[in-house]
GROMACS .gro file of C-alpha atoms in nm:
model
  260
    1UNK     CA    1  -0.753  -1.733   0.152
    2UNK     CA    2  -0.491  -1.516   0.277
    3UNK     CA    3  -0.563  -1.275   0.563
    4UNK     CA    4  -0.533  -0.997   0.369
    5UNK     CA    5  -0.783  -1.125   0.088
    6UNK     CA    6  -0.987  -1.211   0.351
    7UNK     CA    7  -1.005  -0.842   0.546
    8UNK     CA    8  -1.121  -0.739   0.223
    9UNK     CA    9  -1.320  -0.963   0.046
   10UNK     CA   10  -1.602  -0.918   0.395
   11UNK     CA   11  -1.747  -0.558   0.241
   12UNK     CA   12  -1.617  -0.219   0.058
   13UNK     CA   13  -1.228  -0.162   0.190
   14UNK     CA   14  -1.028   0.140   0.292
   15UNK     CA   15  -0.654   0.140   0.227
   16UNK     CA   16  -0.448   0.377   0.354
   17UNK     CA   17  -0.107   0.452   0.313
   18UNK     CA   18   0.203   0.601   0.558
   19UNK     CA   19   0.596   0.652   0.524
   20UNK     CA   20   0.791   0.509   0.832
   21UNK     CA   21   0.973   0.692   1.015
   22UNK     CA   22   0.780   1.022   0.919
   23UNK     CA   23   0.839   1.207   1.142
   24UNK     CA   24   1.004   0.912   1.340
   25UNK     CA   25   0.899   0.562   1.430
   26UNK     CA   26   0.714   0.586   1.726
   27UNK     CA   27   0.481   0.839   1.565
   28UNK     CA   28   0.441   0.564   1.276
   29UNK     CA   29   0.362   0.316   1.499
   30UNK     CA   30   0.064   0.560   1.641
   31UNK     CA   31  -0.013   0.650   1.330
   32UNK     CA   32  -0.094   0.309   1.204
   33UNK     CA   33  -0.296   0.224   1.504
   34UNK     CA   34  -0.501   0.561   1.475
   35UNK     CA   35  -0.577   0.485   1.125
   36UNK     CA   36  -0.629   0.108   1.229
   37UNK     CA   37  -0.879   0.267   1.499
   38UNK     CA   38  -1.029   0.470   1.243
   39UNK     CA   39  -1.222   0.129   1.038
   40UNK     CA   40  -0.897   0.098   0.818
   41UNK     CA   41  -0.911  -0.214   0.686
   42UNK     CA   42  -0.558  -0.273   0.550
   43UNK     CA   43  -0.223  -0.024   0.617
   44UNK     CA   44   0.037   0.036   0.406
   45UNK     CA   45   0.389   0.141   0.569
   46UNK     CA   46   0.630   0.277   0.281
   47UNK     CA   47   0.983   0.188   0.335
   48UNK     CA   48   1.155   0.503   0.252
   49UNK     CA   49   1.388   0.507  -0.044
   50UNK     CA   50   1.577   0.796  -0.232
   51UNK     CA   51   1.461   0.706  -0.541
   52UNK     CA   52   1.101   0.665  -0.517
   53UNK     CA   53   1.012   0.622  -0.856
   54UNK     CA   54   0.584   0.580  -0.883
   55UNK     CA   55   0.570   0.833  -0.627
   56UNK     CA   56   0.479   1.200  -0.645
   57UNK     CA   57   0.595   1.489  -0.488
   58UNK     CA   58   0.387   1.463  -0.146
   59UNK     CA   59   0.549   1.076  -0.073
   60UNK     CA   60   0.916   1.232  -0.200
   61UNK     CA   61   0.934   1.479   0.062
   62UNK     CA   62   0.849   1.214   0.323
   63UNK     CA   63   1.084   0.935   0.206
   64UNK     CA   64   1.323   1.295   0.226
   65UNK     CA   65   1.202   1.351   0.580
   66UNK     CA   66   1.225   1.004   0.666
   67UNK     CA   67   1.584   0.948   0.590
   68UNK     CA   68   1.703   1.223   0.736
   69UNK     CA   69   1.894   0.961   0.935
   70UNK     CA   70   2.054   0.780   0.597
   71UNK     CA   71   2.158   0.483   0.829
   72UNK     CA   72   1.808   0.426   0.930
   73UNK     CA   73   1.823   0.046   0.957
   74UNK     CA   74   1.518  -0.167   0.771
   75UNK     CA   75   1.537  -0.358   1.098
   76UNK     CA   76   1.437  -0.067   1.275
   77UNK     CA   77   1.089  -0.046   1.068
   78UNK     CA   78   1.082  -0.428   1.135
   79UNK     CA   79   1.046  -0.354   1.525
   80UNK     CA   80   0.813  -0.068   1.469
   81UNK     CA   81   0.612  -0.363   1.273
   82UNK     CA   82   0.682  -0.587   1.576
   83UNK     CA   83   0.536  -0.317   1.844
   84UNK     CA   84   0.220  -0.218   1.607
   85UNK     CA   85   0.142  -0.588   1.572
   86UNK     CA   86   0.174  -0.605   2.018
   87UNK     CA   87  -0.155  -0.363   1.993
   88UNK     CA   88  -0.353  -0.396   1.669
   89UNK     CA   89  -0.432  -0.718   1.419
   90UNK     CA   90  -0.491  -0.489   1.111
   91UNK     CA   91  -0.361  -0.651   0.771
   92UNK     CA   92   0.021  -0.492   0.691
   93UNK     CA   93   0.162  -0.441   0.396
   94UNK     CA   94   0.460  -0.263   0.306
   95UNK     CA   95   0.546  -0.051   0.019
   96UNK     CA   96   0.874  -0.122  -0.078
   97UNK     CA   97   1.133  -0.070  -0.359
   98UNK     CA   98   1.332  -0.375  -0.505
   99UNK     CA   99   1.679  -0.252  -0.467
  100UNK     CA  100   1.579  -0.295  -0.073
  101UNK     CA  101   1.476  -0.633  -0.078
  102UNK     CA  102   1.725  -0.738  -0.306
  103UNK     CA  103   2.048  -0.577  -0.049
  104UNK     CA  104   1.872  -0.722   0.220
  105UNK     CA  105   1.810  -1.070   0.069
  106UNK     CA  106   1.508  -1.191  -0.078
  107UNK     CA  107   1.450  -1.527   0.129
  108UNK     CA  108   1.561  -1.290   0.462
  109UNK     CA  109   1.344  -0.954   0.467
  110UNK     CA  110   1.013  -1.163   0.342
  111UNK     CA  111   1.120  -1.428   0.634
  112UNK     CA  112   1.127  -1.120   0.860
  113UNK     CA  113   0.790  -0.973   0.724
  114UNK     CA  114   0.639  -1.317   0.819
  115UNK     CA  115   0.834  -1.313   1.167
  116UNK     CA  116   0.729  -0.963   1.277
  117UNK     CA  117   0.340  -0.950   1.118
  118UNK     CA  118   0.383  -0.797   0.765
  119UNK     CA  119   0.114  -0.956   0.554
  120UNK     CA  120   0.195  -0.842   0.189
  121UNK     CA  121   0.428  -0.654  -0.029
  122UNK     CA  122   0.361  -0.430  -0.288
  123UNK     CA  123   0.664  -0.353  -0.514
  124UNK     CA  124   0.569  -0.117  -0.781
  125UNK     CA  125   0.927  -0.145  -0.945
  126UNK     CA  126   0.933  -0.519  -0.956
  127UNK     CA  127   0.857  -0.590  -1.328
  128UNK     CA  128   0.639  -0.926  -1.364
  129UNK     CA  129   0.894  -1.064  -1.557
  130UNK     CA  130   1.088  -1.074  -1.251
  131UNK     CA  131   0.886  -1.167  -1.054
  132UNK     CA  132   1.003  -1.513  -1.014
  133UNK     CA  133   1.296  -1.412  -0.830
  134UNK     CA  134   1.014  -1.351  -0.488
  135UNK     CA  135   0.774  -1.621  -0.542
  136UNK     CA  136   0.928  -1.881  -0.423
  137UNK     CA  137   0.999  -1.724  -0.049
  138UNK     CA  138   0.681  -1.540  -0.070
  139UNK     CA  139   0.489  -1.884  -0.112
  140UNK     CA  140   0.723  -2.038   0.149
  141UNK     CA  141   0.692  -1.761   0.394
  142UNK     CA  142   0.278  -1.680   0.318
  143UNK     CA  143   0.362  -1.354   0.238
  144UNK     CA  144   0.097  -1.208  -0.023
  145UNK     CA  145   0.299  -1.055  -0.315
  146UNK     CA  146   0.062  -0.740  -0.478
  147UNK     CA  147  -0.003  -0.740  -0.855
  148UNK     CA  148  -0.011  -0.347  -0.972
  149UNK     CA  149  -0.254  -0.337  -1.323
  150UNK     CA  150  -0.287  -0.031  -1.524
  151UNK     CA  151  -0.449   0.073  -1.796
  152UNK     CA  152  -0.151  -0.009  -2.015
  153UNK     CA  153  -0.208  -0.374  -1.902
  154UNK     CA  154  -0.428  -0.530  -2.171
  155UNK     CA  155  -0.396  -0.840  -2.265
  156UNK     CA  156  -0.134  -0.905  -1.989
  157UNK     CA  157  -0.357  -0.925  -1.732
  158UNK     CA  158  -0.474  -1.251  -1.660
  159UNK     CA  159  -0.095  -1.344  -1.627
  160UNK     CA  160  -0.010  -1.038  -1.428
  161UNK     CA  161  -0.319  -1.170  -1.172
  162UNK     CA  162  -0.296  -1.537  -1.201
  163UNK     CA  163  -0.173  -1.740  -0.882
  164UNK     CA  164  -0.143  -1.362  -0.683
  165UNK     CA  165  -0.315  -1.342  -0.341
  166UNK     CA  166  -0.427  -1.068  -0.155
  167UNK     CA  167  -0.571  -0.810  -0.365
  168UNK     CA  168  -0.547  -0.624  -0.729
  169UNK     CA  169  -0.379  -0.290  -0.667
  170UNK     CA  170  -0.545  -0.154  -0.964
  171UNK     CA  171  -0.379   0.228  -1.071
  172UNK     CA  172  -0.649   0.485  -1.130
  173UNK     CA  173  -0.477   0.691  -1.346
  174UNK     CA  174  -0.120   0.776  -1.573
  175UNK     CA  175   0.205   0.854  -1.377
  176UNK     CA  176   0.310   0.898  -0.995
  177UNK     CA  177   0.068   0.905  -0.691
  178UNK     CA  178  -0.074   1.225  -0.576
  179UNK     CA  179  -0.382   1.393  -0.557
  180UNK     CA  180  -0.582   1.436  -0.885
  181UNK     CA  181  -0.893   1.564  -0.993
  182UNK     CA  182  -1.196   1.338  -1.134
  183UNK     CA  183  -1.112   1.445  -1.487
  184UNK     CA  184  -0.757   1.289  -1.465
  185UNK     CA  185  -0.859   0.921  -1.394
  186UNK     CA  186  -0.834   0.689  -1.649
  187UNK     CA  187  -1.129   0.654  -1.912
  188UNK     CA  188  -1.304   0.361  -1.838
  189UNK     CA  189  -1.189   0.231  -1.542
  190UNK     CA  190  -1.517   0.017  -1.518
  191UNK     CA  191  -1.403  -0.185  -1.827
  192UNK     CA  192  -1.058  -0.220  -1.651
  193UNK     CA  193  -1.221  -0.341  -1.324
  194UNK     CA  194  -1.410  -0.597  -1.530
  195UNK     CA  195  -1.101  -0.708  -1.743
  196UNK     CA  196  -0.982  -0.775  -1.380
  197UNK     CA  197  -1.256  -0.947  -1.263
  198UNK     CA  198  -1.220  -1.192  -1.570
  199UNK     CA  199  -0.946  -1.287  -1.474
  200UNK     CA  200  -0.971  -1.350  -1.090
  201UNK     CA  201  -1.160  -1.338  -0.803
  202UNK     CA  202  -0.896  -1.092  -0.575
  203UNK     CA  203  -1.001  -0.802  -0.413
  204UNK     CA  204  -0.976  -0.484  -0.631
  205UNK     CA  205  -0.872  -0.158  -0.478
  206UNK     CA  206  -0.838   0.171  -0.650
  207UNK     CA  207  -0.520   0.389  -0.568
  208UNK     CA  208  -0.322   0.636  -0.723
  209UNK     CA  209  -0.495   1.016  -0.673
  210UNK     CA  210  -0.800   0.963  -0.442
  211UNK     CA  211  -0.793   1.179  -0.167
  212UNK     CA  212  -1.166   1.298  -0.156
  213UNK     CA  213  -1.491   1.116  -0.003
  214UNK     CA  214  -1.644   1.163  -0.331
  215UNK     CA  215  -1.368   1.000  -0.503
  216UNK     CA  216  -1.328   0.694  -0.273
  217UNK     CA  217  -1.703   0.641  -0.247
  218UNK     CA  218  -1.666   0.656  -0.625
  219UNK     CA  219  -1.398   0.408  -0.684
  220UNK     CA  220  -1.485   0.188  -0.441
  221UNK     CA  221  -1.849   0.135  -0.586
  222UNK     CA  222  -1.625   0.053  -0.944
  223UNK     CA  223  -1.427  -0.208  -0.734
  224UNK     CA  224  -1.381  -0.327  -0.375
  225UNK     CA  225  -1.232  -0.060  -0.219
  226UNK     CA  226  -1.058   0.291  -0.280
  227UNK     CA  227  -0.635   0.290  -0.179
  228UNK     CA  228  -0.529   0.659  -0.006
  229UNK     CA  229  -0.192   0.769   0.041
  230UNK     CA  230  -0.071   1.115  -0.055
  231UNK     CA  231  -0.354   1.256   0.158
  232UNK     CA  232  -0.262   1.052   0.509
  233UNK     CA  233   0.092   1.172   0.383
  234UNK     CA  234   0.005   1.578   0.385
  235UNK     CA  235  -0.142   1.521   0.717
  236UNK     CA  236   0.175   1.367   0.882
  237UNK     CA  237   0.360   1.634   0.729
  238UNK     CA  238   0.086   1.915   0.822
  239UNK     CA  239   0.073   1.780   1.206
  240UNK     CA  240   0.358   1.587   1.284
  241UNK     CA  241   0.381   1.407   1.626
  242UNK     CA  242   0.051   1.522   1.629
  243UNK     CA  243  -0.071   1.324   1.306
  244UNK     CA  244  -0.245   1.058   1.528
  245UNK     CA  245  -0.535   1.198   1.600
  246UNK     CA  246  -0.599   1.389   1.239
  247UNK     CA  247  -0.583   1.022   1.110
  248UNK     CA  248  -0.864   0.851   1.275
  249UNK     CA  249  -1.037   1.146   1.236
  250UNK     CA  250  -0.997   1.095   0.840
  251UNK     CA  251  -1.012   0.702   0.788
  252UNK     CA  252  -1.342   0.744   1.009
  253UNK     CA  253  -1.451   1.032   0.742
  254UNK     CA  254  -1.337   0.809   0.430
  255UNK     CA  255  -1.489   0.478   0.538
  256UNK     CA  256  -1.797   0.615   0.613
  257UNK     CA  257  -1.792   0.746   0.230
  258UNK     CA  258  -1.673   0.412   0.089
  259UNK     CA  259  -1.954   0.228   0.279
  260UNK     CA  260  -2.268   0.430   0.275
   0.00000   0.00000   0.00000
């Protein structure tokens, strides 16, 4: 069992989600702490990219923020990996884009993930008929690789799933991330979760619109945990340097929901 599967397999998970170098990476590397701090049981870090295609508006205008410097070096987010991991043990993952993997080189950035404490990768534009390209260095380097199910899936599911670790990243809802009301969730995202379950015995966590502790208590009593990104996103954008503090202050707030 992989130390991510593990972090979440122990009781109902919060995931939340943050662009490096928003505003700049020392403030990420506080940032991930704070929300470590705040009962977080997983953090993503999104690798920012000018063509973030599953993303909505809110994660766009950070990835814009973000590169602000277009020579920011991936190396750079590796040694803001390297300092978080120097304070906190709390399961990494990044959020990442396959044109960056690819230019940096498949066997080298997932042999750098394992060198610096990156525990998984979730690539929402890596198609699973590709996926065979990664495997091979993510097995060698123990480096979880994500599966992403929607409700498009169907019958693909089982092979989407089978020999993944980690977790399920199962999307709530049609198109980019962002905040949503309940109405715009998928119908029947119990039968989903227990298609999923069928077909392996990962963690599920809900992502894609949940911002509210009403939504994340919701989703995570349909799976295993609720995934939050666009809202941790407004408030690095709404505070700044100053995010920190706001963060904790809302992972405390949403794992309280998700647990009772």
């Amino acid at each position: 069992m992989s130390k991510i599967q593990q972090a979440l397999s122990n009781q109902k998970s919060f995931i939340a989600f943050v662009t490096a170098n928003d505003p700049d990476l020392e403030t990420t590397v506080q940032n991930v702490l704070a929300l470590a701090e705040g009962g977080a049981d997983l953090v993503e870090i999104g690798i920012p990219f000018s063509d973030p295609v599953a993303d909505g508006p809110v994660i766009q205008k950070a990835d814009v923020r973000a590169l602000k410097d277009p020579n920011l070096p991936v190396d750079a987010i590796f040694e803001a990996v390297q300092k978080i991991r120097q304070q906190s043990d709390v399961p990494l993952a990044f959020l990442v884009y396959c044109n960056m993997v690819f230019q940096y080189g498949y066997d080298a950035f997932i042999a750098a993930c394992a060198k610096y404490g990156v525990d998984g990768l979730i690539i929402p534009d890596l198609p699973y008929e590709e996926q065979g390209e990664l495997t091979p260095y993510t097995k060698k380097h123990g480096i979880d690789l994500i599966p992403l199910v929607t409700s498009h899936s169907g019958d693909r599911i089982p092979r989407l799933v089978k020999g993944m670790t980690g977790f399920v990243y199962l999307v709530s809802s049609n198109g980019v991330t962002g905040q949503r009301s309940e109405e715009d969730f998928s119908q029947n995202l119990d039968q989903l979760v227990n298609s999923v379950r069928r077909a392996t015995d990962l963690p599920i966590e809900i992502g894609f619109g949940i911002h509210s502790p009403k939504q994340a208590n919701e989703m995570a009593a349909l799976a295993d945990g609720a995934i939050v990104g666009s809202a941790c996103v407004a408030i690095c954008e709404q505070y700044g340097r100053q995010a920190p503090a706001h963060l904790k202050d809302y992972a405390q707030e949403m794992v309280t929901a998700i647990r009772g």
